[in-house]
C-alpha positions as a Python dict, from the first residue, in 0.01 Angstrom:
ca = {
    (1, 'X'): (0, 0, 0),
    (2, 'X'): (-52, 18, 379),
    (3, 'X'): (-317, -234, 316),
    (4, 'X'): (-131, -440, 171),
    (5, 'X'): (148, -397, 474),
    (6, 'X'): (-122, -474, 705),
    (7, 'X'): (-215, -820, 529),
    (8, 'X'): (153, -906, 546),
    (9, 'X'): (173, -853, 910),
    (10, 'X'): (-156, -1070, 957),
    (11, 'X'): (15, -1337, 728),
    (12, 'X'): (358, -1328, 907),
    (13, 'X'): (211, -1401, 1227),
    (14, 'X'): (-60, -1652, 1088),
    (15, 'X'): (272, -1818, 937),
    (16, 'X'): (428, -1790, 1248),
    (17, 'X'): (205, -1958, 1524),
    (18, 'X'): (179, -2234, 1219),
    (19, 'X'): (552, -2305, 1236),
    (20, 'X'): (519, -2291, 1620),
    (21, 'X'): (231, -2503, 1667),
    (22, 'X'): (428, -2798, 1511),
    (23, 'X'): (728, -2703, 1730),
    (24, 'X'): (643, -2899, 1984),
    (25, 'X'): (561, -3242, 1830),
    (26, 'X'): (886, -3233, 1584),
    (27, 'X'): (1069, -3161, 1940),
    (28, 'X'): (951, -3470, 2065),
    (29, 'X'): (1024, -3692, 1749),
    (30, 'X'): (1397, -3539, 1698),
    (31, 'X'): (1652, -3819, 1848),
    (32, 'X'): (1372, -4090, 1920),
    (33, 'X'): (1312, -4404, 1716),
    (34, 'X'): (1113, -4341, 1388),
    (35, 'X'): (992, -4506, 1070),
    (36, 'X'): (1165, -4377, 739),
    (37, 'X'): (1076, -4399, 377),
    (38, 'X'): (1216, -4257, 64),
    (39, 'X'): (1077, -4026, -190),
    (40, 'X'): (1348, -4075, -561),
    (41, 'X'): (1622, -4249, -363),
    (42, 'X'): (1817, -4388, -74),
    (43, 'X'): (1959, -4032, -25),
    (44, 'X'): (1584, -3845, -33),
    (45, 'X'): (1447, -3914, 301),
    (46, 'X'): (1111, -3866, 427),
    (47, 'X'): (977, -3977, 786),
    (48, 'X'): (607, -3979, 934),
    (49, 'X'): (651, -3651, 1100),
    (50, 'X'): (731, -3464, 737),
    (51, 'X'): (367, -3510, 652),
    (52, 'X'): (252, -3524, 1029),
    (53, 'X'): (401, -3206, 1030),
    (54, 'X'): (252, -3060, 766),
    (55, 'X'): (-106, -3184, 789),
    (56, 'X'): (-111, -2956, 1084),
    (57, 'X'): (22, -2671, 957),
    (58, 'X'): (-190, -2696, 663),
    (59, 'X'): (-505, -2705, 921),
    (60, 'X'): (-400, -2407, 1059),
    (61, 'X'): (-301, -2193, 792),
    (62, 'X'): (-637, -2296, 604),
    (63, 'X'): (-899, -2299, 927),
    (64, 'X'): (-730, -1879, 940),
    (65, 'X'): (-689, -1805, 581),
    (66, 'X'): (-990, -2015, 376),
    (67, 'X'): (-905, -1841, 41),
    (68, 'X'): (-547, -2045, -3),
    (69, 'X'): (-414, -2270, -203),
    (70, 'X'): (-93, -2491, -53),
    (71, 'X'): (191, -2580, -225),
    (72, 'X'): (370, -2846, 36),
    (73, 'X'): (667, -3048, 22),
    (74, 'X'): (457, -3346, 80),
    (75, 'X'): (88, -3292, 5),
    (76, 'X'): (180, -3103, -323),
    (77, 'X'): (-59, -2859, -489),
    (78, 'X'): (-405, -2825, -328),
    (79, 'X'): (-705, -2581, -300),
    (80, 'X'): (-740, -2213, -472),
    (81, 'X'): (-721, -1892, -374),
    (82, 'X'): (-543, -1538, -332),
    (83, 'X'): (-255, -1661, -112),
    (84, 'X'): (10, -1927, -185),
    (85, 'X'): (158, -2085, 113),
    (86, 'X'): (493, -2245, 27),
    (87, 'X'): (543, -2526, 291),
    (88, 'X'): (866, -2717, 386),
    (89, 'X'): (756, -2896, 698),
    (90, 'X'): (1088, -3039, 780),
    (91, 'X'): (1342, -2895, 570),
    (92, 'X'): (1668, -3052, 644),
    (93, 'X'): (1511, -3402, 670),
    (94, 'X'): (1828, -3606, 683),
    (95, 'X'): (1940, -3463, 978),
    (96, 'X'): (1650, -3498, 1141),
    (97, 'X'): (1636, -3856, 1105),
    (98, 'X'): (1970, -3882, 1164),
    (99, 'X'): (1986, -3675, 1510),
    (100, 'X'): (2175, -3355, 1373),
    (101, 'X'): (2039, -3025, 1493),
    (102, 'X'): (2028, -2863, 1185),
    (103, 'X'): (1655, -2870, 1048),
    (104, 'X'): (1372, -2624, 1056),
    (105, 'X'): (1030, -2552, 953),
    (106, 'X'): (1013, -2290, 640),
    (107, 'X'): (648, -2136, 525),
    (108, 'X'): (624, -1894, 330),
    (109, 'X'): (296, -1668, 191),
    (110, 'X'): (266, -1550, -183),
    (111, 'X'): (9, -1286, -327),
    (112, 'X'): (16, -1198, -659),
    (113, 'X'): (315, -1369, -728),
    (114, 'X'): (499, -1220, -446),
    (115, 'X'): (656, -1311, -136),
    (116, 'X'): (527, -1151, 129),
    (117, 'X'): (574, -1301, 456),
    (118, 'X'): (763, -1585, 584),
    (119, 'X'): (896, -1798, 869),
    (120, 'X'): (1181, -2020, 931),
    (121, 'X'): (1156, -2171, 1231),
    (122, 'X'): (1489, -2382, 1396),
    (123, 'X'): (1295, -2593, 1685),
    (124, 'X'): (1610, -2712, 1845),
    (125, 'X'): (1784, -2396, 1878),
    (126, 'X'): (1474, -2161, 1960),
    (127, 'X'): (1512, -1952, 1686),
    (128, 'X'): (1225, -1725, 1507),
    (129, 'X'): (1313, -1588, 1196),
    (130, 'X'): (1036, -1433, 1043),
    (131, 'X'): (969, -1128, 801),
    (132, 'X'): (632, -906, 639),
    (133, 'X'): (675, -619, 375),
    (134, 'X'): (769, -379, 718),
    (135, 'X'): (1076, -610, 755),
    (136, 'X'): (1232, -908, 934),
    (137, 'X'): (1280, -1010, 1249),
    (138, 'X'): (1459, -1275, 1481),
    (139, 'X'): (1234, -1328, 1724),
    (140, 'X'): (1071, -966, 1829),
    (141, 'X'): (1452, -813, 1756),
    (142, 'X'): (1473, -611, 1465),
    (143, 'X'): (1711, -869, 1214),
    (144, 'X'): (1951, -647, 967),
    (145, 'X'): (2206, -862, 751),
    (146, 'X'): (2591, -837, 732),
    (147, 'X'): (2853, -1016, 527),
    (148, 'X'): (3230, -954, 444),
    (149, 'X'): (3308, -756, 174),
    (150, 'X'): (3535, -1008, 15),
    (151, 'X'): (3507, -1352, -34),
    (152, 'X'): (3848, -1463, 99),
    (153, 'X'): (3686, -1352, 434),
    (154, 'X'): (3349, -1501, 401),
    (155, 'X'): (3222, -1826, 499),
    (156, 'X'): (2968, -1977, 258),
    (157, 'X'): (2665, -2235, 354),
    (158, 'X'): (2505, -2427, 123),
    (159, 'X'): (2419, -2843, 100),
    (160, 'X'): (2615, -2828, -223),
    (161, 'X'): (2742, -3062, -374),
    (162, 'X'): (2492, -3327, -296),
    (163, 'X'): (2411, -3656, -507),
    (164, 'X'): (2109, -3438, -692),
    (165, 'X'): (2401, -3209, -765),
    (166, 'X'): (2632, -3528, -890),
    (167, 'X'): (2321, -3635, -1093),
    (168, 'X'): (2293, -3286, -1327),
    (169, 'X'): (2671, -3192, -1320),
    (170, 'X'): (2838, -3558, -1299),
    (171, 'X'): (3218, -3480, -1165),
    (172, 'X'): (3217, -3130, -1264),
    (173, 'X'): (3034, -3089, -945),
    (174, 'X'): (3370, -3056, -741),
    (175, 'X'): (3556, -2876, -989),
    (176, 'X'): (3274, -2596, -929),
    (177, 'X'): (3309, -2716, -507),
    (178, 'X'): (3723, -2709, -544),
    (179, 'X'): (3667, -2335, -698),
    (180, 'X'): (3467, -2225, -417),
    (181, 'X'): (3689, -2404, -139),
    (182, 'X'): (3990, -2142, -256),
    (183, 'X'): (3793, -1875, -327),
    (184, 'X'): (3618, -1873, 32),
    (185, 'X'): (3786, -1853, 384),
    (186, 'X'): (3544, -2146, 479),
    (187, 'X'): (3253, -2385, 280),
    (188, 'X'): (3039, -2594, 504),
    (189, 'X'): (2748, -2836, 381),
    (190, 'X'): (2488, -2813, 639),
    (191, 'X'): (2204, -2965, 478),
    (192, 'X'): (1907, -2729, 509),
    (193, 'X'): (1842, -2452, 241),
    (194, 'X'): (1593, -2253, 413),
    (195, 'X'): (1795, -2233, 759),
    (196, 'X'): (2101, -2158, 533),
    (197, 'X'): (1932, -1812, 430),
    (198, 'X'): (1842, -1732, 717),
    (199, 'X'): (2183, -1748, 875),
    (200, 'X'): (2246, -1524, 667),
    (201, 'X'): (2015, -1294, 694),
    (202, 'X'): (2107, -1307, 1050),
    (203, 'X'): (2457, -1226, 968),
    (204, 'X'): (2583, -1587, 1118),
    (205, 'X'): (2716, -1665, 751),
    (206, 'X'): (2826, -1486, 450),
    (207, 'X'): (2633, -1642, 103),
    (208, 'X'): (2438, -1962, 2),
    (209, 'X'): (2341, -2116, -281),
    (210, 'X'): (2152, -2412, -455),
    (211, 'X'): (2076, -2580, -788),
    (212, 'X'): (1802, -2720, -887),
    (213, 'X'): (1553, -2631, -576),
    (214, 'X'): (1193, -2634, -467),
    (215, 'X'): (984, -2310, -370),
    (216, 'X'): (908, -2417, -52),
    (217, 'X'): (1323, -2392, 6),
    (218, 'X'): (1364, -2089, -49),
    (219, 'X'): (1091, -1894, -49),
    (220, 'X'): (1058, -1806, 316),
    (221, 'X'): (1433, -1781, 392),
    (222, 'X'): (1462, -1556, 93),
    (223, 'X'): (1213, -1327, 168),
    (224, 'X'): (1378, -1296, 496),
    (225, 'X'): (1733, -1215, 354),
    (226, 'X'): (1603, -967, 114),
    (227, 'X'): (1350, -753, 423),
    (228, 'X'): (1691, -788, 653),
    (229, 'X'): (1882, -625, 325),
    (230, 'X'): (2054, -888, 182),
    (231, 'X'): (2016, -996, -179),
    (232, 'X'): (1928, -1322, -358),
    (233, 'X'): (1952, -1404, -705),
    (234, 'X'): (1726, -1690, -929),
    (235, 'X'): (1893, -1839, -1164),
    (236, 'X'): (1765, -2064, -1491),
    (237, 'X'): (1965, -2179, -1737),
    (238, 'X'): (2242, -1943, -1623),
    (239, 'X'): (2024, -1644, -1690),
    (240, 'X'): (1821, -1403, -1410),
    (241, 'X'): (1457, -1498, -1306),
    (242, 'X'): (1184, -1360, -1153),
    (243, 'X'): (1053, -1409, -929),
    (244, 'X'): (1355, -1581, -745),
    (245, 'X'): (1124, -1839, -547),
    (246, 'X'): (1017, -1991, -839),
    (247, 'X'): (1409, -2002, -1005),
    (248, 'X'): (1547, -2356, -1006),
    (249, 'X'): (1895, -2186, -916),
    (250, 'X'): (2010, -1933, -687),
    (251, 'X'): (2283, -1730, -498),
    (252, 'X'): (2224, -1488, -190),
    (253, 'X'): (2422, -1295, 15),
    (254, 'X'): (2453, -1095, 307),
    (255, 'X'): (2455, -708, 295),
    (256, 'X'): (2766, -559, 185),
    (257, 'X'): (2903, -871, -4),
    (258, 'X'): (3016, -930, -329),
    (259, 'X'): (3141, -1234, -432),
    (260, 'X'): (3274, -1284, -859),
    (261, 'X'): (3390, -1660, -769),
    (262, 'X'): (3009, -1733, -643),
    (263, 'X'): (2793, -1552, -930),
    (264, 'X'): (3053, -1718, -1189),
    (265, 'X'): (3022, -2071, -1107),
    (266, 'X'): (2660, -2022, -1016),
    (267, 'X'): (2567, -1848, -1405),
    (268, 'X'): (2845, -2139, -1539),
    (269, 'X'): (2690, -2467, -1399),
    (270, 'X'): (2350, -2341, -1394),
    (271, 'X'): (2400, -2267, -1756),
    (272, 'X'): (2497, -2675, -1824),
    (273, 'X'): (2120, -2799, -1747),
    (274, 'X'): (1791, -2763, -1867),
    (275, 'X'): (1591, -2730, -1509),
    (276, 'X'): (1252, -2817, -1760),
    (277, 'X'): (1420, -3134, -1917),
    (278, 'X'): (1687, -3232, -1665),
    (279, 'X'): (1898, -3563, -1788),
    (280, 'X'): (1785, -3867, -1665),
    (281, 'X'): (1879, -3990, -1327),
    (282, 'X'): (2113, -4276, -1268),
}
């Protein structure tokens, strides 16, 4: 076990000098003219500095750790070995491109099927989120999760509902947002599902949640909520799984929150879709 500590402390900070190496360049693009493509559709935005972005990271994490394999947002699947490293470069691209503040670079490393260490790192505001198998952090601080009990007192941050979430759910999507709206003292769509958890692992919100999501969203900011003692749950199909970075679905909250509104239309609407043979888009 204490080895296995140890190589989570060795991959937090190999994670973390990854994230921070890019910080820099990302800084520099943010708010200045820049070429933009799209992946599906108008709405799924990618820019040079996405894969810019995660070429270098990839260099990094590979030149330290040799035995990897990368699973990336934009390169996909490459190379074998012992660790996993889930990659978002950018995650929160719209806003990027579009001058909001609200972005952030997620990587996260799996052994065995496990999350073990992560980073999420917010460029614009300085923030450091990080967390091993001895616990999380924000910055050097020690980072411990909070929420209100009850969900009339809770804020909840999530990008939901977006147009993938029109695409599976149609306009049953805002009967599941107008639930939420008057079960919560305050919804906000931020548009970054990594930086979402780790608000609130910080404490800064109360729950999150997504359908129909990548690894490399939630791997990293998961791992973070659970080692600051919050809790996140994957979802498929409307049933638990395991491990929750590779669920299609989730929910997570802070420490000391329960929320019935949340987990019910989270098990109901991930229960209406088949994340293995999702209907065809639009």
């Amino acid at each position: 076990m204490n080895d296995l500590l140890s190589e989570s402390r060795m991959l937090r900070l190999t994670a973390v000098r990854a994230a921070l190496g890019v910080g820099d360049q990302l800084r520099a693009a943010f708010r200045a003219p820049m070429l933009r493509d799209f992946k599906r559709d108008a709405h799924d935005i990618v820019t040079v500095h996405d894969k810019a972005a995660e070429e270098s990271i990839v260099r990094m994490l590979v030149g330290e750790h040799p035995d990897s394999m990368i699973v990336g947002e934009e390169g996909g699947v490459s190379g074998t070995g012992r660790v996993q490293w889930h990659i978002d470069p950018i995650d929160g691209t719209s806003n990027f491109a579009r001058g909001l503040a609200y972005w952030c670079v997620s990587i996260a490393a799996v052994v065995d099927g496990r999350v073990v260490a992560g980073v999420v790192f917010d460029p614009m505001a300085h923030n450091v989120f990080s967390a091993d198998l001895n616990g999380a952090l924000l910055g050097e601080e020690p980072l411990r999760s909070r929420a209100a009990a009850d969900e009339i007192d809770a804020t909840l941050v999530s990008s939901f509902p977006n147009p993938k979430d029109t695409w599976l759910f149609g306009e049953s999507a805002y009967e599941a947002q107008s639930r939420l709206v008057a079960s919560f003292q305050a919804v906000r769509n931020l548009g970054s599902g990594a930086l979402n958890l780790a608000h609130v692992a910080a404490g800064w919100a109360d729950a999150t949640m997504g359908f129909y999501t990548n690894s490399w969203d939630i791997s990293a900011g998961g791992f973070i909520l659970l080692q600051a003692g919050g809790s996140i749950r994957g979802l498929a199909g409307g049933r638990d799984h395991e491990p929750f970075h590779t669920a299609p679905d989730y929910y997570a909250t802070g420490e000391g929150g329960t929320y019935p509104t949340l987990s019910d239309v989270m098990t109901s609407w991930s229960a209406r879709y088949d994340a293995s043979n999702p209907p065809p888009r639009p």
